[in-house]
Amino acid sequence: MNKKTVSDVRVRGKRVLVRVDFNVPLDDEGRITDDRRITESLRTISHLRAQGARVILASHFGRPGGKVKEELRLDPVAARLSELLRAPVRKLSDCAGPEVEAAVAAMKDGDVVLLENLRFHPEEEANDDRFARSLAALADLYVNDAFGTAHRAHASTVGVARYLPAVAGFLMEKELVYLSRALESPTRPFVAILGGKKVSDKIGVIRNLLTKADALLIGGAMTYTFLRARGHQAGASLVEEDKIDLARSLMEEAAQRKVVFHLPEDVVVADRFAEDAAHKIVPAQAIPPGWMGMDIGPRAAEAYGRIIREAGTVLWNGPMGVFEFPVFAGGTREVAKAMAESSAVTIVGGGDSAAAVEQLGLADRMTHISTGGGASLEFMEGRELPGVAVLLDK
Ligand code: ADP
Ligand code: MG
């Protein structure tokens, strides 16, 4: 990787501002239901502490919209982090101001504090320069370990790097290494699996992957726009009418580039969008009027599984069907299983895809699951993320 990381800098006795992504899900009682984002940041935090740094953590949490929202305070996160680190984590009541400055001034080497939710201040998302400067003034060095927010130019992800030397944390490094290796020097055959809700969300990703992958496997709702582009009927399936021409030109581009473009040979259709809808398996070219495609069919899942098992690299974004409803989760499950069994480098990007893999209990069997939904999508589009661009080059 061409960016400096925490391994490249001396931190002993220094105040280090670490931008983390502690935007974890909570249940109704305010308990953390999935602490992966906290556990993934432990490596960087432990390294800094062991090296004698004073660790000042900063994160956003939910969407408070620039106002203090009591239910979006970071106290439960500080408590969980403290358990995991087996060390005290002092949660401050704000992320700027004299009280915060005093608390930071009183820190000793190895101490950890967590600033309050950055998005309680509207200046954070506005990338306000004064706010960025006040964050920077707390520290001697800046570490960005929040890959999931790296596609946003906010005060704590971009602005602050104007005033402090800025390096990547280990989680950021891991994300960049796996994703860029898959895109730039994949072990071949390189198979990209694309699904999810909308073609329009994924055009940039499909375009970029067409220039890199050997084969594209299509599933999810976008299947039906592509089927229409091939001249088939799609019944009541979700189709983006205004993207049919584009779908056709993407398939033509794939043919020109000799990228194998797979659509499912069969699909599971339902008579309405519901968990308990009547459903049946039909050939993809024969979706009956009034029925909607909810999942790829078993033949398609088997064919995709075979391709995945023989791949060198597999990059997956977007579920194959409406996996939230168990009867329509089969295609997503088979693809995830094939990836788990494959000896290929397997990478999962996208929030819902990552959730599906977690839910299936297969997360440990993937090479890498990106912690950044939107950020991983933008990365797969081939765009430079603003939060990465500002980090120091090696
Ligand atoms: P990711 O977050 O991994 O990028 P998306 O957000 O693009 O994925 O898509 C996930 C959503 O797509 C899921 O909520 C799933 O129910 C929906 N989806 C998948 N297949 C279909 C389909 N055939 N019809 C309607 N929705 C679908
Ligand atoms: Mg999503």
PDB file of N, CA, C and O in Angstrom, residues 106-161:
ATOM      1  N   ALA A 106      -4.738  16.200  30.588  1.00  0.00           N
ATOM      2  CA  ALA A 106      -4.451  15.394  31.777  1.00  0.00           C
ATOM      3  C   ALA A 106      -4.121  13.939  31.443  1.00  0.00           C
ATOM      4  O   ALA A 106      -3.848  13.134  32.337  1.00  0.00           O
ATOM      5  N   MET A 107      -4.124  13.593  30.149  1.00  0.00           N
ATOM      6  CA  MET A 107      -3.884  12.186  29.782  1.00  0.00           C
ATOM      7  C   MET A 107      -2.425  11.785  29.998  1.00  0.00           C
ATOM      8  O   MET A 107      -1.520  12.597  29.858  1.00  0.00           O
ATOM      9  N   LYS A 108      -2.258  10.489  30.314  1.00  0.00           N
ATOM     10  CA  LYS A 108      -0.905   9.936  30.417  1.00  0.00           C
ATOM     11  C   LYS A 108      -0.692   8.952  29.258  1.00  0.00           C
ATOM     12  O   LYS A 108      -1.661   8.512  28.631  1.00  0.00           O
ATOM     13  N   ASP A 109       0.561   8.590  29.038  1.00  0.00           N
ATOM     14  CA  ASP A 109       0.862   7.651  27.953  1.00  0.00           C
ATOM     15  C   ASP A 109       0.053   6.365  28.142  1.00  0.00           C
ATOM     16  O   ASP A 109      -0.003   5.831  29.253  1.00  0.00           O
ATOM     17  N   GLY A 110      -0.558   5.886  27.087  1.00  0.00           N
ATOM     18  CA  GLY A 110      -1.348   4.650  27.147  1.00  0.00           C
ATOM     19  C   GLY A 110      -2.814   4.877  27.480  1.00  0.00           C
ATOM     20  O   GLY A 110      -3.618   3.960  27.345  1.00  0.00           O
ATOM     21  N   ASP A 111      -3.163   6.097  27.902  1.00  0.00           N
ATOM     22  CA  ASP A 111      -4.577   6.384  28.220  1.00  0.00           C
ATOM     23  C   ASP A 111      -5.437   6.436  26.953  1.00  0.00           C
ATOM     24  O   ASP A 111      -4.935   6.746  25.872  1.00  0.00           O
ATOM     25  N   VAL A 112      -6.730   6.159  27.164  1.00  0.00           N
ATOM     26  CA  VAL A 112      -7.674   6.220  26.047  1.00  0.00           C
ATOM     27  C   VAL A 112      -8.865   7.085  26.443  1.00  0.00           C
ATOM     28  O   VAL A 112      -9.473   6.867  27.496  1.00  0.00           O
ATOM     29  N   VAL A 113      -9.198   8.059  25.620  1.00  0.00           N
ATOM     30  CA  VAL A 113     -10.463   8.776  25.803  1.00  0.00           C
ATOM     31  C   VAL A 113     -11.273   8.649  24.510  1.00  0.00           C
ATOM     32  O   VAL A 113     -10.724   8.447  23.429  1.00  0.00           O
ATOM     33  N   LEU A 114     -12.591   8.741  24.681  1.00  0.00           N
ATOM     34  CA  LEU A 114     -13.482   8.723  23.514  1.00  0.00           C
ATOM     35  C   LEU A 114     -14.244  10.046  23.498  1.00  0.00           C
ATOM     36  O   LEU A 114     -14.937  10.381  24.475  1.00  0.00           O
ATOM     37  N   LEU A 115     -14.100  10.787  22.430  1.00  0.00           N
ATOM     38  CA  LEU A 115     -14.844  12.045  22.293  1.00  0.00           C
ATOM     39  C   LEU A 115     -16.319  11.719  22.064  1.00  0.00           C
ATOM     40  O   LEU A 115     -16.656  10.641  21.591  1.00  0.00           O
ATOM     41  N   GLU A 116     -17.187  12.685  22.377  1.00  0.00           N
ATOM     42  CA  GLU A 116     -18.615  12.494  22.125  1.00  0.00           C
ATOM     43  C   GLU A 116     -18.886  12.527  20.612  1.00  0.00           C
ATOM     44  O   GLU A 116     -18.068  13.043  19.826  1.00  0.00           O
ATOM     45  N   ASN A 117     -20.000  11.921  20.229  1.00  0.00           N
ATOM     46  CA  ASN A 117     -20.479  11.847  18.842  1.00  0.00           C
ATOM     47  C   ASN A 117     -20.163  13.120  18.040  1.00  0.00           C
ATOM     48  O   ASN A 117     -20.694  14.192  18.313  1.00  0.00           O
ATOM     49  N   LEU A 118     -19.325  12.966  17.032  1.00  0.00           N
ATOM     50  CA  LEU A 118     -18.905  14.109  16.215  1.00  0.00           C
ATOM     51  C   LEU A 118     -20.084  14.814  15.548  1.00  0.00           C
ATOM     52  O   LEU A 118     -20.067  16.019  15.341  1.00  0.00           O
ATOM     53  N   ARG A 119     -21.103  14.042  15.187  1.00  0.00           N
ATOM     54  CA  ARG A 119     -22.218  14.629  14.424  1.00  0.00           C
ATOM     55  C   ARG A 119     -23.225  15.375  15.288  1.00  0.00           C
ATOM     56  O   ARG A 119     -24.242  15.823  14.777  1.00  0.00           O
ATOM     57  N   PHE A 120     -22.915  15.559  16.587  1.00  0.00           N
ATOM     58  CA  PHE A 120     -23.710  16.481  17.398  1.00  0.00           C
ATOM     59  C   PHE A 120     -23.420  17.918  16.941  1.00  0.00           C
ATOM     60  O   PHE A 120     -24.146  18.844  17.269  1.00  0.00           O
ATOM     61  N   HIS A 121     -22.326  18.098  16.209  1.00  0.00           N
ATOM     62  CA  HIS A 121     -21.961  19.410  15.671  1.00  0.00           C
ATOM     63  C   HIS A 121     -22.204  19.415  14.166  1.00  0.00           C
ATOM     64  O   HIS A 121     -21.630  18.591  13.453  1.00  0.00           O
ATOM     65  N   PRO A 122     -23.012  20.352  13.662  1.00  0.00           N
ATOM     66  CA  PRO A 122     -23.253  20.395  12.216  1.00  0.00           C
ATOM     67  C   PRO A 122     -21.969  20.646  11.420  1.00  0.00           C
ATOM     68  O   PRO A 122     -21.879  20.288  10.244  1.00  0.00           O
ATOM     69  N   GLU A 123     -20.962  21.222  12.089  1.00  0.00           N
ATOM     70  CA  GLU A 123     -19.692  21.526  11.414  1.00  0.00           C
ATOM     71  C   GLU A 123     -18.953  20.270  10.956  1.00  0.00           C
ATOM     72  O   GLU A 123     -18.122  20.326  10.064  1.00  0.00           O
ATOM     73  N   GLU A 124     -19.244  19.135  11.601  1.00  0.00           N
ATOM     74  CA  GLU A 124     -18.562  17.901  11.226  1.00  0.00           C
ATOM     75  C   GLU A 124     -18.855  17.538   9.769  1.00  0.00           C
ATOM     76  O   GLU A 124     -17.960  17.428   8.939  1.00  0.00           O
ATOM     77  N   GLU A 125     -20.146  17.363   9.447  1.00  0.00           N
ATOM     78  CA  GLU A 125     -20.481  16.943   8.087  1.00  0.00           C
ATOM     79  C   GLU A 125     -20.262  18.048   7.066  1.00  0.00           C
ATOM     80  O   GLU A 125     -20.109  17.781   5.882  1.00  0.00           O
ATOM     81  N   ALA A 126     -20.259  19.310   7.548  1.00  0.00           N
ATOM     82  CA  ALA A 126     -20.013  20.435   6.641  1.00  0.00           C
ATOM     83  C   ALA A 126     -18.517  20.602   6.356  1.00  0.00           C
ATOM     84  O   ALA A 126     -18.121  21.467   5.584  1.00  0.00           O
ATOM     85  N   ASN A 127     -17.699  19.769   6.975  1.00  0.00           N
ATOM     86  CA  ASN A 127     -16.246  19.890   6.850  1.00  0.00           C
ATOM     87  C   ASN A 127     -15.797  21.326   7.138  1.00  0.00           C
ATOM     88  O   ASN A 127     -15.010  21.904   6.399  1.00  0.00           O
ATOM     89  N   ASP A 128     -16.324  21.860   8.222  1.00  0.00           N
ATOM     90  CA  ASP A 128     -16.012  23.237   8.633  1.00  0.00           C
ATOM     91  C   ASP A 128     -14.555  23.341   9.081  1.00  0.00           C
ATOM     92  O   ASP A 128     -14.082  22.525   9.878  1.00  0.00           O
ATOM     93  N   ASP A 129     -13.890  24.341   8.558  1.00  0.00           N
ATOM     94  CA  ASP A 129     -12.455  24.449   8.812  1.00  0.00           C
ATOM     95  C   ASP A 129     -12.126  24.722  10.280  1.00  0.00           C
ATOM     96  O   ASP A 129     -11.187  24.142  10.828  1.00  0.00           O
ATOM     97  N   ARG A 130     -12.926  25.599  10.922  1.00  0.00           N
ATOM     98  CA  ARG A 130     -12.630  25.892  12.331  1.00  0.00           C
ATOM     99  C   ARG A 130     -12.822  24.666  13.207  1.00  0.00           C
ATOM    100  O   ARG A 130     -12.054  24.407  14.131  1.00  0.00           O
ATOM    101  N   PHE A 131     -13.866  23.911  12.907  1.00  0.00           N
ATOM    102  CA  PHE A 131     -14.130  22.691  13.671  1.00  0.00           C
ATOM    103  C   PHE A 131     -12.996  21.683  13.455  1.00  0.00           C
ATOM    104  O   PHE A 131     -12.503  21.061  14.403  1.00  0.00           O
ATOM    105  N   ALA A 132     -12.561  21.551  12.219  1.00  0.00           N
ATOM    106  CA  ALA A 132     -11.447  20.637  11.918  1.00  0.00           C
ATOM    107  C   ALA A 132     -10.207  21.060  12.704  1.00  0.00           C
ATOM    108  O   ALA A 132      -9.491  20.228  13.273  1.00  0.00           O
ATOM    109  N   ARG A 133      -9.986  22.379  12.753  1.00  0.00           N
ATOM    110  CA  ARG A 133      -8.819  22.876  13.476  1.00  0.00           C
ATOM    111  C   ARG A 133      -8.929  22.599  14.970  1.00  0.00           C
ATOM    112  O   ARG A 133      -7.942  22.278  15.624  1.00  0.00           O
ATOM    113  N   SER A 134     -10.142  22.705  15.522  1.00  0.00           N
ATOM    114  CA  SER A 134     -10.295  22.449  16.961  1.00  0.00           C
ATOM    115  C   SER A 134     -10.058  20.969  17.269  1.00  0.00           C
ATOM    116  O   SER A 134      -9.494  20.630  18.308  1.00  0.00           O
ATOM    117  N   LEU A 135     -10.454  20.091  16.360  1.00  0.00           N
ATOM    118  CA  LEU A 135     -10.150  18.660  16.555  1.00  0.00           C
ATOM    119  C   LEU A 135      -8.644  18.436  16.476  1.00  0.00           C
ATOM    120  O   LEU A 135      -8.056  17.741  17.313  1.00  0.00           O
ATOM    121  N   ALA A 136      -8.035  19.034  15.473  1.00  0.00           N
ATOM    122  CA  ALA A 136      -6.601  18.846  15.256  1.00  0.00           C
ATOM    123  C   ALA A 136      -5.793  19.372  16.445  1.00  0.00           C
ATOM    124  O   ALA A 136      -4.759  18.801  16.804  1.00  0.00           O
ATOM    125  N   ALA A 137      -6.291  20.452  17.068  1.00  0.00           N
ATOM    126  CA  ALA A 137      -5.560  21.079  18.170  1.00  0.00           C
ATOM    127  C   ALA A 137      -5.441  20.153  19.380  1.00  0.00           C
ATOM    128  O   ALA A 137      -4.600  20.362  20.248  1.00  0.00           O
ATOM    129  N   LEU A 138      -6.266  19.117  19.436  1.00  0.00           N
ATOM    130  CA  LEU A 138      -6.200  18.180  20.561  1.00  0.00           C
ATOM    131  C   LEU A 138      -5.004  17.237  20.458  1.00  0.00           C
ATOM    132  O   LEU A 138      -4.660  16.566  21.426  1.00  0.00           O
ATOM    133  N   ALA A 139      -4.406  17.123  19.263  1.00  0.00           N
ATOM    134  CA  ALA A 139      -3.455  16.032  19.032  1.00  0.00           C
ATOM    135  C   ALA A 139      -2.195  16.468  18.304  1.00  0.00           C
ATOM    136  O   ALA A 139      -2.084  17.601  17.824  1.00  0.00           O
ATOM    137  N   ASP A 140      -1.237  15.526  18.243  1.00  0.00           N
ATOM    138  CA  ASP A 140       0.008  15.743  17.494  1.00  0.00           C
ATOM    139  C   ASP A 140       0.009  14.971  16.184  1.00  0.00           C
ATOM    140  O   ASP A 140       0.810  15.224  15.298  1.00  0.00           O
ATOM    141  N   LEU A 141      -0.873  13.974  16.099  1.00  0.00           N
ATOM    142  CA  LEU A 141      -0.874  13.073  14.942  1.00  0.00           C
ATOM    143  C   LEU A 141      -2.307  12.610  14.718  1.00  0.00           C
ATOM    144  O   LEU A 141      -3.083  12.494  15.677  1.00  0.00           O
ATOM    145  N   TYR A 142      -2.643  12.339  13.461  1.00  0.00           N
ATOM    146  CA  TYR A 142      -3.994  11.886  13.118  1.00  0.00           C
ATOM    147  C   TYR A 142      -3.919  10.516  12.444  1.00  0.00           C
ATOM    148  O   TYR A 142      -3.089  10.296  11.553  1.00  0.00           O
ATOM    149  N   VAL A 143      -4.775   9.607  12.920  1.00  0.00           N
ATOM    150  CA  VAL A 143      -4.857   8.278  12.312  1.00  0.00           C
ATOM    151  C   VAL A 143      -6.285   8.062  11.831  1.00  0.00           C
ATOM    152  O   VAL A 143      -7.229   8.256  12.603  1.00  0.00           O
ATOM    153  N   ASN A 144      -6.457   7.704  10.576  1.00  0.00           N
ATOM    154  CA  ASN A 144      -7.807   7.375  10.108  1.00  0.00           C
ATOM    155  C   ASN A 144      -7.952   5.859  10.012  1.00  0.00           C
ATOM    156  O   ASN A 144      -7.268   5.204   9.221  1.00  0.00           O
ATOM    157  N   ASP A 145      -8.841   5.318  10.851  1.00  0.00           N
ATOM    158  CA  ASP A 145      -9.116   3.875  10.817  1.00  0.00           C
ATOM    159  C   ASP A 145     -10.586   3.626  10.461  1.00  0.00           C
ATOM    160  O   ASP A 145     -11.095   2.533  10.661  1.00  0.00           O
ATOM    161  N   ALA A 146     -11.245   4.682   9.956  1.00  0.00           N
ATOM    162  CA  ALA A 146     -12.681   4.595   9.681  1.00  0.00           C
ATOM    163  C   ALA A 146     -12.913   4.467   8.182  1.00  0.00           C
ATOM    164  O   ALA A 146     -13.384   5.394   7.518  1.00  0.00           O
ATOM    165  N   PHE A 147     -12.613   3.288   7.636  1.00  0.00           N
ATOM    166  CA  PHE A 147     -12.813   3.079   6.201  1.00  0.00           C
ATOM    167  C   PHE A 147     -14.252   3.373   5.790  1.00  0.00           C
ATOM    168  O   PHE A 147     -14.503   3.968   4.750  1.00  0.00           O
ATOM    169  N   GLY A 148     -15.193   2.964   6.639  1.00  0.00           N
ATOM    170  CA  GLY A 148     -16.614   3.123   6.328  1.00  0.00           C
ATOM    171  C   GLY A 148     -17.064   4.565   6.124  1.00  0.00           C
ATOM    172  O   GLY A 148     -18.138   4.807   5.576  1.00  0.00           O
ATOM    173  N   THR A 149     -16.268   5.518   6.558  1.00  0.00           N
ATOM    174  CA  THR A 149     -16.615   6.932   6.378  1.00  0.00           C
ATOM    175  C   THR A 149     -15.639   7.627   5.447  1.00  0.00           C
ATOM    176  O   THR A 149     -15.707   8.847   5.255  1.00  0.00           O
ATOM    177  N   ALA A 150     -14.736   6.869   4.855  1.00  0.00           N
ATOM    178  CA  ALA A 150     -13.670   7.474   4.047  1.00  0.00           C
ATOM    179  C   ALA A 150     -14.180   8.060   2.736  1.00  0.00           C
ATOM    180  O   ALA A 150     -13.475   8.825   2.076  1.00  0.00           O
ATOM    181  N   HIS A 151     -15.421   7.705   2.341  1.00  0.00           N
ATOM    182  CA  HIS A 151     -15.962   8.281   1.104  1.00  0.00           C
ATOM    183  C   HIS A 151     -16.645   9.621   1.367  1.00  0.00           C
ATOM    184  O   HIS A 151     -17.183  10.228   0.458  1.00  0.00           O
ATOM    185  N   ARG A 152     -16.645  10.059   2.610  1.00  0.00           N
ATOM    186  CA  ARG A 152     -17.257  11.341   2.956  1.00  0.00           C
ATOM    187  C   ARG A 152     -16.173  12.347   3.314  1.00  0.00           C
ATOM    188  O   ARG A 152     -15.286  12.037   4.114  1.00  0.00           O
ATOM    189  N   ALA A 153     -16.268  13.544   2.767  1.00  0.00           N
ATOM    190  CA  ALA A 153     -15.310  14.601   3.103  1.00  0.00           C
ATOM    191  C   ALA A 153     -15.866  15.404   4.279  1.00  0.00           C
ATOM    192  O   ALA A 153     -16.550  16.402   4.092  1.00  0.00           O
ATOM    193  N   HIS A 154     -15.612  14.927   5.479  1.00  0.00           N
ATOM    194  CA  HIS A 154     -16.080  15.594   6.689  1.00  0.00           C
ATOM    195  C   HIS A 154     -14.886  16.177   7.441  1.00  0.00           C
ATOM    196  O   HIS A 154     -13.731  15.881   7.108  1.00  0.00           O
ATOM    197  N   ALA A 155     -15.181  16.975   8.486  1.00  0.00           N
ATOM    198  CA  ALA A 155     -14.086  17.603   9.245  1.00  0.00           C
ATOM    199  C   ALA A 155     -13.148  16.555   9.841  1.00  0.00           C
ATOM    200  O   ALA A 155     -11.929  16.715   9.816  1.00  0.00           O
ATOM    201  N   SER A 156     -13.716  15.449  10.348  1.00  0.00           N
ATOM    202  CA  SER A 156     -12.890  14.458  11.036  1.00  0.00           C
ATOM    203  C   SER A 156     -12.264  13.443  10.079  1.00  0.00           C
ATOM    204  O   SER A 156     -11.489  12.596  10.514  1.00  0.00           O
ATOM    205  N   THR A 157     -12.630  13.486   8.809  1.00  0.00           N
ATOM    206  CA  THR A 157     -12.054  12.525   7.862  1.00  0.00           C
ATOM    207  C   THR A 157     -11.134  13.199   6.857  1.00  0.00           C
ATOM    208  O   THR A 157     -10.248  12.561   6.301  1.00  0.00           O
ATOM    209  N   VAL A 158     -11.378  14.484   6.586  1.00  0.00           N
ATOM    210  CA  VAL A 158     -10.595  15.194   5.575  1.00  0.00           C
ATOM    211  C   VAL A 158     -10.008  16.495   6.146  1.00  0.00           C
ATOM    212  O   VAL A 158      -8.800  16.719   6.085  1.00  0.00           O
ATOM    213  N   GLY A 159     -10.877  17.323   6.737  1.00  0.00           N
ATOM    214  CA  GLY A 159     -10.448  18.653   7.198  1.00  0.00           C
ATOM    215  C   GLY A 159      -9.272  18.601   8.153  1.00  0.00           C
ATOM    216  O   GLY A 159      -8.309  19.368   8.029  1.00  0.00           O
ATOM    217  N   VAL A 160      -9.323  17.662   9.094  1.00  0.00           N
ATOM    218  CA  VAL A 160      -8.321  17.576  10.142  1.00  0.00           C
ATOM    219  C   VAL A 160      -6.915  17.279   9.577  1.00  0.00           C
ATOM    220  O   VAL A 160      -5.900  17.698  10.146  1.00  0.00           O
ATOM    221  N   ALA A 161      -6.874  16.627   8.434  1.00  0.00           N
ATOM    222  CA  ALA A 161      -5.579  16.251   7.849  1.00  0.00           C
ATOM    223  C   ALA A 161      -4.824  17.451   7.295  1.00  0.00           C
ATOM    224  O   ALA A 161      -3.643  17.346   6.962  1.00  0.00           O
TER     225      ALA A 161
END
